[in-house]
mmCIF file of C-alpha atoms in Angstrom:
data_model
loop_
_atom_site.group_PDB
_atom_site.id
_atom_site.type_symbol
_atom_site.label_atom_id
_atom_site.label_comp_id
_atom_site.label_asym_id
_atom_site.label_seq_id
_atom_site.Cartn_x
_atom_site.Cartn_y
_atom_site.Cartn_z
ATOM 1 C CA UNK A 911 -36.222 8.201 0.757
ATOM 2 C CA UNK A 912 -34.481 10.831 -1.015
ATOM 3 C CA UNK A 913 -32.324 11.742 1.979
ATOM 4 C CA UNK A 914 -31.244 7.820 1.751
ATOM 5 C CA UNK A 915 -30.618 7.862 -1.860
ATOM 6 C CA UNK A 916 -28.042 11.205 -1.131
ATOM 7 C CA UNK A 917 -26.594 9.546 1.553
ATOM 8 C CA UNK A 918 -25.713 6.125 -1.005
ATOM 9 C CA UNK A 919 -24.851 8.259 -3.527
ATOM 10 C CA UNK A 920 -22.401 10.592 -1.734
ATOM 11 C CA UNK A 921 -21.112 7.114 -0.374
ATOM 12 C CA UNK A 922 -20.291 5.909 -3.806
ATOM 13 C CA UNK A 923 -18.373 9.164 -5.135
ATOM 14 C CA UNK A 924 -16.229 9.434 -1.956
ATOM 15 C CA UNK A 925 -15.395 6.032 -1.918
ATOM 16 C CA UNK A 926 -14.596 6.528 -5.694
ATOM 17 C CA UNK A 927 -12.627 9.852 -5.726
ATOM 18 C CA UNK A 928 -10.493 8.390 -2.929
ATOM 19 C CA UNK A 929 -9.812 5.087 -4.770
ATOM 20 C CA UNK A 930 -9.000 6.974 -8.387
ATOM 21 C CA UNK A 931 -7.200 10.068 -7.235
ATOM 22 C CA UNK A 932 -4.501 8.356 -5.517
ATOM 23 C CA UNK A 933 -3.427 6.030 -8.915
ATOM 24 C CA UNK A 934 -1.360 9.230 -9.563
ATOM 25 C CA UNK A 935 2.013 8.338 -7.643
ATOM 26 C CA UNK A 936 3.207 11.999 -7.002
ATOM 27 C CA UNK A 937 -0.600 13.245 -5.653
ATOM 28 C CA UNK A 938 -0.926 14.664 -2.423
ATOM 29 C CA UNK A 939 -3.515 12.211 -1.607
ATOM 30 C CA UNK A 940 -1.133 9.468 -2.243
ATOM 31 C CA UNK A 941 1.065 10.744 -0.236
ATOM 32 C CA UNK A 942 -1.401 11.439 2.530
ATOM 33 C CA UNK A 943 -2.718 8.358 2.524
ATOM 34 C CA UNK A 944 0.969 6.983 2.164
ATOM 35 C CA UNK A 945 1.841 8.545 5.372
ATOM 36 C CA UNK A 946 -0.920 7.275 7.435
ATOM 37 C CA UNK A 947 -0.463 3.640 6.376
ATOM 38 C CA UNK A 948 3.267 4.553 7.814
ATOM 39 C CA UNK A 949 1.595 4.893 11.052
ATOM 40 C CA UNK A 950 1.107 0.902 11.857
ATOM 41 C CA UNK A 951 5.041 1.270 12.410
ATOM 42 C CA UNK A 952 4.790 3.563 15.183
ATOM 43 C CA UNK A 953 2.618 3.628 18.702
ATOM 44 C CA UNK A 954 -0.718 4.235 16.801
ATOM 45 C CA UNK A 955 -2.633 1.860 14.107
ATOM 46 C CA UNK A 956 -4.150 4.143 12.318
ATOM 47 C CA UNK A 957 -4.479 2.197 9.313
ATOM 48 C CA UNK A 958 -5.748 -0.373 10.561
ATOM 49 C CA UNK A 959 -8.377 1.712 12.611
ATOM 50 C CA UNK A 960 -9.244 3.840 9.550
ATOM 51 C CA UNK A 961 -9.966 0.716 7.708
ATOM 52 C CA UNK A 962 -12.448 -0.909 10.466
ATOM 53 C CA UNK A 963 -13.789 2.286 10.403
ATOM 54 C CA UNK A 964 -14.878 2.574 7.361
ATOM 55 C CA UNK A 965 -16.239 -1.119 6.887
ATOM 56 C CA UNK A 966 -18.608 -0.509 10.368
ATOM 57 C CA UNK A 967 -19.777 2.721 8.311
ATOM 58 C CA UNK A 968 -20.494 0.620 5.904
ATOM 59 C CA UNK A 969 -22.750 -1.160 7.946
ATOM 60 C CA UNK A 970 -24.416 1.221 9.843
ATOM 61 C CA UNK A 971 -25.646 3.091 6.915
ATOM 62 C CA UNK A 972 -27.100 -0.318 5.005
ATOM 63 C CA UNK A 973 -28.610 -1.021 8.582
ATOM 64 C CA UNK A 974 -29.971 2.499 9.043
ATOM 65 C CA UNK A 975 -31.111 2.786 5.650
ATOM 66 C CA UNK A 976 -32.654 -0.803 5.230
ATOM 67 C CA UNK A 977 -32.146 -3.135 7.064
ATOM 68 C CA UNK A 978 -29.591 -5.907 9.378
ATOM 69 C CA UNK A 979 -29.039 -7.598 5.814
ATOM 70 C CA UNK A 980 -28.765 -5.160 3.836
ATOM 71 C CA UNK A 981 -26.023 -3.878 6.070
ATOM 72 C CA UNK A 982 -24.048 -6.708 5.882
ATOM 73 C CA UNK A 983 -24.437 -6.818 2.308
ATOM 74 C CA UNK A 984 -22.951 -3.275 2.537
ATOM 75 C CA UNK A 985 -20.563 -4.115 4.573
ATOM 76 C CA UNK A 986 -18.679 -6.758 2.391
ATOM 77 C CA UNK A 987 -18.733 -4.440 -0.319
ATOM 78 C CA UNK A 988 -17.489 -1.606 1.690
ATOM 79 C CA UNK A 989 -14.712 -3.871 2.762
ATOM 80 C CA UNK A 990 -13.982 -4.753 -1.011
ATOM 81 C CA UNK A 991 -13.179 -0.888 -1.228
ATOM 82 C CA UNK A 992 -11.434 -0.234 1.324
ATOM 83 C CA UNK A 993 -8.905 -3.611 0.496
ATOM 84 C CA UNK A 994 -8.459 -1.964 -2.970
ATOM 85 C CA UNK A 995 -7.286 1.543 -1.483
ATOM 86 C CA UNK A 996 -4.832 -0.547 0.744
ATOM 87 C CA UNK A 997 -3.371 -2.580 -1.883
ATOM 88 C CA UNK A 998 -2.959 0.755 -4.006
ATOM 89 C CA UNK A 999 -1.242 2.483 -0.827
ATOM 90 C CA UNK A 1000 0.857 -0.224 -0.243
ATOM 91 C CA UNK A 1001 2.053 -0.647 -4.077
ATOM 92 C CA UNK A 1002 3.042 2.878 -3.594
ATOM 93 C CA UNK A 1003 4.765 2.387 -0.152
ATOM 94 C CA UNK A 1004 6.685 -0.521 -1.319
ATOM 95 C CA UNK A 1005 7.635 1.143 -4.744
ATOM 96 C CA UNK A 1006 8.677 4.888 -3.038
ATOM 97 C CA UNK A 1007 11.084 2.650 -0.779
ATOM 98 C CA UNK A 1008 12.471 0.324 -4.116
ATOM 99 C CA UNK A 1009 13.556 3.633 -5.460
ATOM 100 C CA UNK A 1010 15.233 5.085 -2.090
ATOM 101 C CA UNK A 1011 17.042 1.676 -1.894
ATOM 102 C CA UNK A 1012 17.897 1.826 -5.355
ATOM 103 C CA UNK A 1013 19.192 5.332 -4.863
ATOM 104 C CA UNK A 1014 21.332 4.580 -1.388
ATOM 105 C CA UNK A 1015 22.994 1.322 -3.448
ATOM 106 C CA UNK A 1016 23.967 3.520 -6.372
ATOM 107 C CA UNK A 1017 25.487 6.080 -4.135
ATOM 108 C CA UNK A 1018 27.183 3.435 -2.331
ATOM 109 C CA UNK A 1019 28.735 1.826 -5.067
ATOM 110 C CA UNK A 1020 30.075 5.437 -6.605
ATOM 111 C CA UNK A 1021 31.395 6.143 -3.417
ATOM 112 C CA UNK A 1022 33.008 2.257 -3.114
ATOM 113 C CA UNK A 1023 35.140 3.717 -6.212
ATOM 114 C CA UNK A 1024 36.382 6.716 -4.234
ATOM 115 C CA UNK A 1025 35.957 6.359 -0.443
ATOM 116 C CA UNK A 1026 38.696 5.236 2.045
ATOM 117 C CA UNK A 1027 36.136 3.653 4.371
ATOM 118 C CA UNK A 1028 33.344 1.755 4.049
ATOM 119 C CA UNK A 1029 32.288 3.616 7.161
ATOM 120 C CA UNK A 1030 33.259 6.799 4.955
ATOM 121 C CA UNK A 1031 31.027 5.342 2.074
ATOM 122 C CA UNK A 1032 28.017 5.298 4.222
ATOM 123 C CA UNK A 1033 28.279 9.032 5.659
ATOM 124 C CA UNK A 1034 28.600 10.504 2.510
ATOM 125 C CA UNK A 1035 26.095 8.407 0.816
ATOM 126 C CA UNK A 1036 23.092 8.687 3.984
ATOM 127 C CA UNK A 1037 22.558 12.636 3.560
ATOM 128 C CA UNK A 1038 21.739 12.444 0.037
ATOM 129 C CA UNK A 1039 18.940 9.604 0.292
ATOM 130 C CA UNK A 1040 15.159 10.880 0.669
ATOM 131 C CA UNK A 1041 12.168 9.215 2.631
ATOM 132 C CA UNK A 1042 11.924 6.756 5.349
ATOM 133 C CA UNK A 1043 14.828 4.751 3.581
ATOM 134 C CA UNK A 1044 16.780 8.198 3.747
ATOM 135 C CA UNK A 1045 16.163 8.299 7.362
ATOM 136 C CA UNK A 1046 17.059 4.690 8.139
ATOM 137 C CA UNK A 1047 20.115 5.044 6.568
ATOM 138 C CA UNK A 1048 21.531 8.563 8.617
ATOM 139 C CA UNK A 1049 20.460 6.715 11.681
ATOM 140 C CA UNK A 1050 22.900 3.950 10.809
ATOM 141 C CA UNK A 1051 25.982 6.781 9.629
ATOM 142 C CA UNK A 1052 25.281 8.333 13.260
ATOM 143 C CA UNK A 1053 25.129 4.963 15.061
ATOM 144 C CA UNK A 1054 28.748 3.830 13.182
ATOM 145 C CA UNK A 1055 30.251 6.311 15.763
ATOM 146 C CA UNK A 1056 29.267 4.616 18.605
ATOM 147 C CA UNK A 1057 28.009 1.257 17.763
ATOM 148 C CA UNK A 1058 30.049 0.512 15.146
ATOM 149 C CA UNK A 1059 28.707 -0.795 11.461
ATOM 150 C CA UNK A 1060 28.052 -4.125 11.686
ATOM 151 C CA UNK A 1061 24.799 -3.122 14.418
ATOM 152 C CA UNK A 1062 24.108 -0.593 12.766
ATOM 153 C CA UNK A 1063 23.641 -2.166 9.441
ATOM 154 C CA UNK A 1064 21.324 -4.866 11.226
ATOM 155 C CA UNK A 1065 19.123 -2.534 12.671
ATOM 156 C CA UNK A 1066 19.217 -0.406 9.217
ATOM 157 C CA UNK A 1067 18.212 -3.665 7.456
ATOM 158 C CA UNK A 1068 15.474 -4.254 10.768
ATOM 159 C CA UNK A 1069 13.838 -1.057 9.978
ATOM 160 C CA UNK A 1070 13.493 -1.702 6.677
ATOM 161 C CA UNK A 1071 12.532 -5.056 6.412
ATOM 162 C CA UNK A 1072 13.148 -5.978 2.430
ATOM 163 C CA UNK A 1073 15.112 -8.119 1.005
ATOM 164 C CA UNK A 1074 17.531 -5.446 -0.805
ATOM 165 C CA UNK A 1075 18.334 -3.711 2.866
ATOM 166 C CA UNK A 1076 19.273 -7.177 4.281
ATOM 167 C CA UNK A 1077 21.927 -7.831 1.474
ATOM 168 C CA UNK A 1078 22.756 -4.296 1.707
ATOM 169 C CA UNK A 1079 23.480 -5.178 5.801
ATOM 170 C CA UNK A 1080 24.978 -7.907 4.699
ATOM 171 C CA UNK A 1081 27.561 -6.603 1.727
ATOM 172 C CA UNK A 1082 28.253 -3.541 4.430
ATOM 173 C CA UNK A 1083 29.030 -6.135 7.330
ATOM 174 C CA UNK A 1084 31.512 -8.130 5.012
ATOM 175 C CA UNK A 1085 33.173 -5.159 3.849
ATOM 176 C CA UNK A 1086 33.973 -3.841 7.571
ATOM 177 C CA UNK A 1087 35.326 -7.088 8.151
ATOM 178 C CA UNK A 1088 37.894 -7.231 5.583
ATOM 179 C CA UNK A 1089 35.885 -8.990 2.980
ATOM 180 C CA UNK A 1090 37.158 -8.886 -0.922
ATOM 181 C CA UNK A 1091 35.626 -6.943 -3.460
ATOM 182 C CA UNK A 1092 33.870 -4.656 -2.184
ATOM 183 C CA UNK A 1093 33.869 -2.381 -5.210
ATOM 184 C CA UNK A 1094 32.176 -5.404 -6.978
ATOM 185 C CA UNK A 1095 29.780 -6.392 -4.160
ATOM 186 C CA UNK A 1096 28.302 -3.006 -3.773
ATOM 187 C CA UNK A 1097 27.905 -2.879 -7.906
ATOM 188 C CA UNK A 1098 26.484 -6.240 -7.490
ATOM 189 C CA UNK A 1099 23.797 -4.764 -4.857
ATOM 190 C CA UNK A 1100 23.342 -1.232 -6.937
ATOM 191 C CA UNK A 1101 21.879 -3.649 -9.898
ATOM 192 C CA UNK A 1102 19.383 -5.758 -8.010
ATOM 193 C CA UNK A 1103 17.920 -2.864 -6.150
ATOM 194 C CA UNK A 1104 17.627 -1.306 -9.820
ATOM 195 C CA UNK A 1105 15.860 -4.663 -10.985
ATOM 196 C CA UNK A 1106 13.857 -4.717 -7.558
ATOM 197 C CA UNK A 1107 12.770 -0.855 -8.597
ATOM 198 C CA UNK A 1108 11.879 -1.764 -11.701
ATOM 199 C CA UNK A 1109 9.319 -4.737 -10.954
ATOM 200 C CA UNK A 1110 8.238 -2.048 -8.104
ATOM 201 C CA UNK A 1111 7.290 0.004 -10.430
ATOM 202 C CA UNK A 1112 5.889 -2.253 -13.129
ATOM 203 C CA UNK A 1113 3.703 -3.624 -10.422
ATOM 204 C CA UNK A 1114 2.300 -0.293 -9.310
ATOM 205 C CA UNK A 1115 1.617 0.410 -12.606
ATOM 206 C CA UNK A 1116 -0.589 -2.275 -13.161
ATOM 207 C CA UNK A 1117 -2.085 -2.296 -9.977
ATOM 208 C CA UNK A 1118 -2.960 1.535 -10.002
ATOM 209 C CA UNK A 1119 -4.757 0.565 -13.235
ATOM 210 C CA UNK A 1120 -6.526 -1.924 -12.017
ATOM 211 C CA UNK A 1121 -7.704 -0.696 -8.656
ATOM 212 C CA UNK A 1122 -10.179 2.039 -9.795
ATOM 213 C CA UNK A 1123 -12.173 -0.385 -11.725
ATOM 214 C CA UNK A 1124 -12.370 -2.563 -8.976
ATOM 215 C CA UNK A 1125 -13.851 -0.230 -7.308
ATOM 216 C CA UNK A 1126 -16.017 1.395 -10.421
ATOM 217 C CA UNK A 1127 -17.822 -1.370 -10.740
ATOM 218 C CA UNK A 1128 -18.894 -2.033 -6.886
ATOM 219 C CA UNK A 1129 -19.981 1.367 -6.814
ATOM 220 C CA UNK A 1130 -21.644 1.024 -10.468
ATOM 221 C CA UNK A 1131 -23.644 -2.107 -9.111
ATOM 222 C CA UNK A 1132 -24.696 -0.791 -5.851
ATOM 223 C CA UNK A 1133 -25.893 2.991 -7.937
ATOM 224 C CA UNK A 1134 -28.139 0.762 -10.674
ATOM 225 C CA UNK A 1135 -29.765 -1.430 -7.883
ATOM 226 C CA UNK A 1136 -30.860 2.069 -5.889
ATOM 227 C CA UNK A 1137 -31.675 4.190 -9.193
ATOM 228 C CA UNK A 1138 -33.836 0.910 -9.938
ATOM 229 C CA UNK A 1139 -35.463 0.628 -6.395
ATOM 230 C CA UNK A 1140 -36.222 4.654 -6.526
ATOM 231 C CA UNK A 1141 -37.330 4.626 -10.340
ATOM 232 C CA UNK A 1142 -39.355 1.282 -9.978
ATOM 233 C CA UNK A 1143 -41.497 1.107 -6.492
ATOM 234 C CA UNK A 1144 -42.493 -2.494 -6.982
ATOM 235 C CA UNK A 1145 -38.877 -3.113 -7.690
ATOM 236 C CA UNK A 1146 -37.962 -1.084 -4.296
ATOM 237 C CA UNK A 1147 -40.524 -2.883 -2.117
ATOM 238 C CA UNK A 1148 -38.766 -6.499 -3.169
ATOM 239 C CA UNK A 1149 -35.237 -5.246 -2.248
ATOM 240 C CA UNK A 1150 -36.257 -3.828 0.551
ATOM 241 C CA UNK A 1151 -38.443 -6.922 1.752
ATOM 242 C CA UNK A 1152 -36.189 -10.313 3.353
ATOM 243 C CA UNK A 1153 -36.407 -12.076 -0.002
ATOM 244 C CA UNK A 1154 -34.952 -9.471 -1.519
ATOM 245 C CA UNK A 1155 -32.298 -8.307 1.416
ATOM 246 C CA UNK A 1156 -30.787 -11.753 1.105
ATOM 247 C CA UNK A 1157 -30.570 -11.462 -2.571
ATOM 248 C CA UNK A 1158 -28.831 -8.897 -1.811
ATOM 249 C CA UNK A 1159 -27.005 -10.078 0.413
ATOM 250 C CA UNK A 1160 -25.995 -12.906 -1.771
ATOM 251 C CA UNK A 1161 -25.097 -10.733 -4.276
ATOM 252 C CA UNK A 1162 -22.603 -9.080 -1.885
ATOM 253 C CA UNK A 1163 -20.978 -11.878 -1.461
ATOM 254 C CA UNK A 1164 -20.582 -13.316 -4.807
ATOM 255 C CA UNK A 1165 -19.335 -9.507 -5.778
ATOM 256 C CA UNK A 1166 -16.593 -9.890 -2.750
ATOM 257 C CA UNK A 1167 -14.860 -13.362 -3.682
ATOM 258 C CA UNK A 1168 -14.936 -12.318 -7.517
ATOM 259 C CA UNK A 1169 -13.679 -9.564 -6.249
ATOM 260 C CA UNK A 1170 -10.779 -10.977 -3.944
ATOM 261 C CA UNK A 1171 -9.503 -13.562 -6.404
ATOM 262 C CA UNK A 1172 -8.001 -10.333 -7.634
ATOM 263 C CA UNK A 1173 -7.124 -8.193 -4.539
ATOM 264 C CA UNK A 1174 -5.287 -11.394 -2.956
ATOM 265 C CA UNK A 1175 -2.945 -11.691 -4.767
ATOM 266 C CA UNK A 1176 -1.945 -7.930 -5.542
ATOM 267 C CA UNK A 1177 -1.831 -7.867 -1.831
ATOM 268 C CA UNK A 1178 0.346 -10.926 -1.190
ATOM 269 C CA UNK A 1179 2.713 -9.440 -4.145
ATOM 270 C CA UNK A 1180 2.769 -5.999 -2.647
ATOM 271 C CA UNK A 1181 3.800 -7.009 0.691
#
């Protein structure tokens, strides 16, 4: 018993240091864990994979430890954990590229003032833009070579997928053609990436705040119904009998749709 009570309890503070270190947006962890929600894009889900992972752990332990109930029960609340660290990671994905596209628009519209080309324009701007947004956008100066800009803004704004890079393939692709007022256009852009940086920003803010308690108080639940199981043995021998595995059980669930009618929507916004 006191081997299963370290195991829950080493459970709860890991799943807790990783959900509350990360609300700080220039931590290592965050951008760790940043990076591996990146991965999705590439050959291997890692994401993904990590987060399965974790919920069958989840469910292995409350099997191991208790019983086929009981590990569901931990299950759904292992889940509830894991969706708050990917809402978090996202927030921070999604506000780390609001800035780089923020920063790429403002140098685009500085150089609009000064550059012959629009072509121009988008080499001198590309270098100086960090991240994956940074990377996306020296890809597309390289590609104006031999591709010319009009492709190469699509697949910039492919790459990217928000809503800022496809008006910022579209204000590029109307400016190689000829199009009027450019200067104006690209200040035009510069101001709602700003404004789309902002919200970015706002949102993470509140979301990073919110996200620990989420996942303080799953952790706080599931810590006073084993201290009371260990300190009580009467108490112990109900949860641990069917009656009281499907309370439990019940309880999971109850915990996990209060739960969600907050992590939905933070995740539908953060997309």
């Amino acid at each position: 018993m006191t081997g299963s009570a370290a195991v829950v309890l080493i459970a709860g503070i890991a799943l807790l240091a990783i959900v509350w270190w990360p609300s700080s947006v220039r931590s290592p962890t965050t951008l760790l864990l940043g990076s591996v929600m990146l991965f999705p894009r590439r050959s291997l889900r890692v994401g993904p994979v990590a987060a399965a992972a974790a919920v069958g752990l989840g469910l292995v332990l409350g099997l191991v430890l208790v019983g086929a109930t009981s590990g569901l029960a931990a299950m759904f609340l292992t889940a509830v954990g894991v969706w708050a660290v990917a809402v978090q990671i996202r927030s921070h994905r999604s506000l780390r590229e609001s800035d780089e596209l923020a920063q790429l628009t403002n140098g685009l519209a500085n150089q609009a003032l000064v550059a012959p080309t629009v072509v121009e324009a988008v080499r001198q701007t590309a270098p100086l833009i960090p991240g994956r947004v940074g990377s996306a956008a020296q890809r597309m100066a390289a590609e104006c070579e031999t591709g010319g800009l009009v492709e190469a803004a699509n697949r910039f704004a492919t790459a990217i997928r928000r809503p800022i890079a496809e008006m910022l393939a579209t204000v590029l692709t109307e400016a190689f053609r000829g199009g009027s007022q450019w200067v104006g256009l690209a200040g035009v852009l510069a101001e709602e990436a700003n404004e789309a940086a902002d919200t970015a920003r706002h949102f993470h803010r509140q979301v990073a705040a919110l996200m620990p308690q989420i996942a303080v108080t799953v952790v706080m639940a599931v810590a006073m119904l084993v201290i009371t199981g260990f300190a009580a043995r009467d108490v112990g021998r109900w949860l641990t009998s069917p009656i009281g595995q499907q309370f439990l059980l019940l309880l999971a669930i109850l915990t996990t749709a209060l739960c969600a009618r907050v992590l939905a929507p933070a995740w539908r916004l953060s997309r």
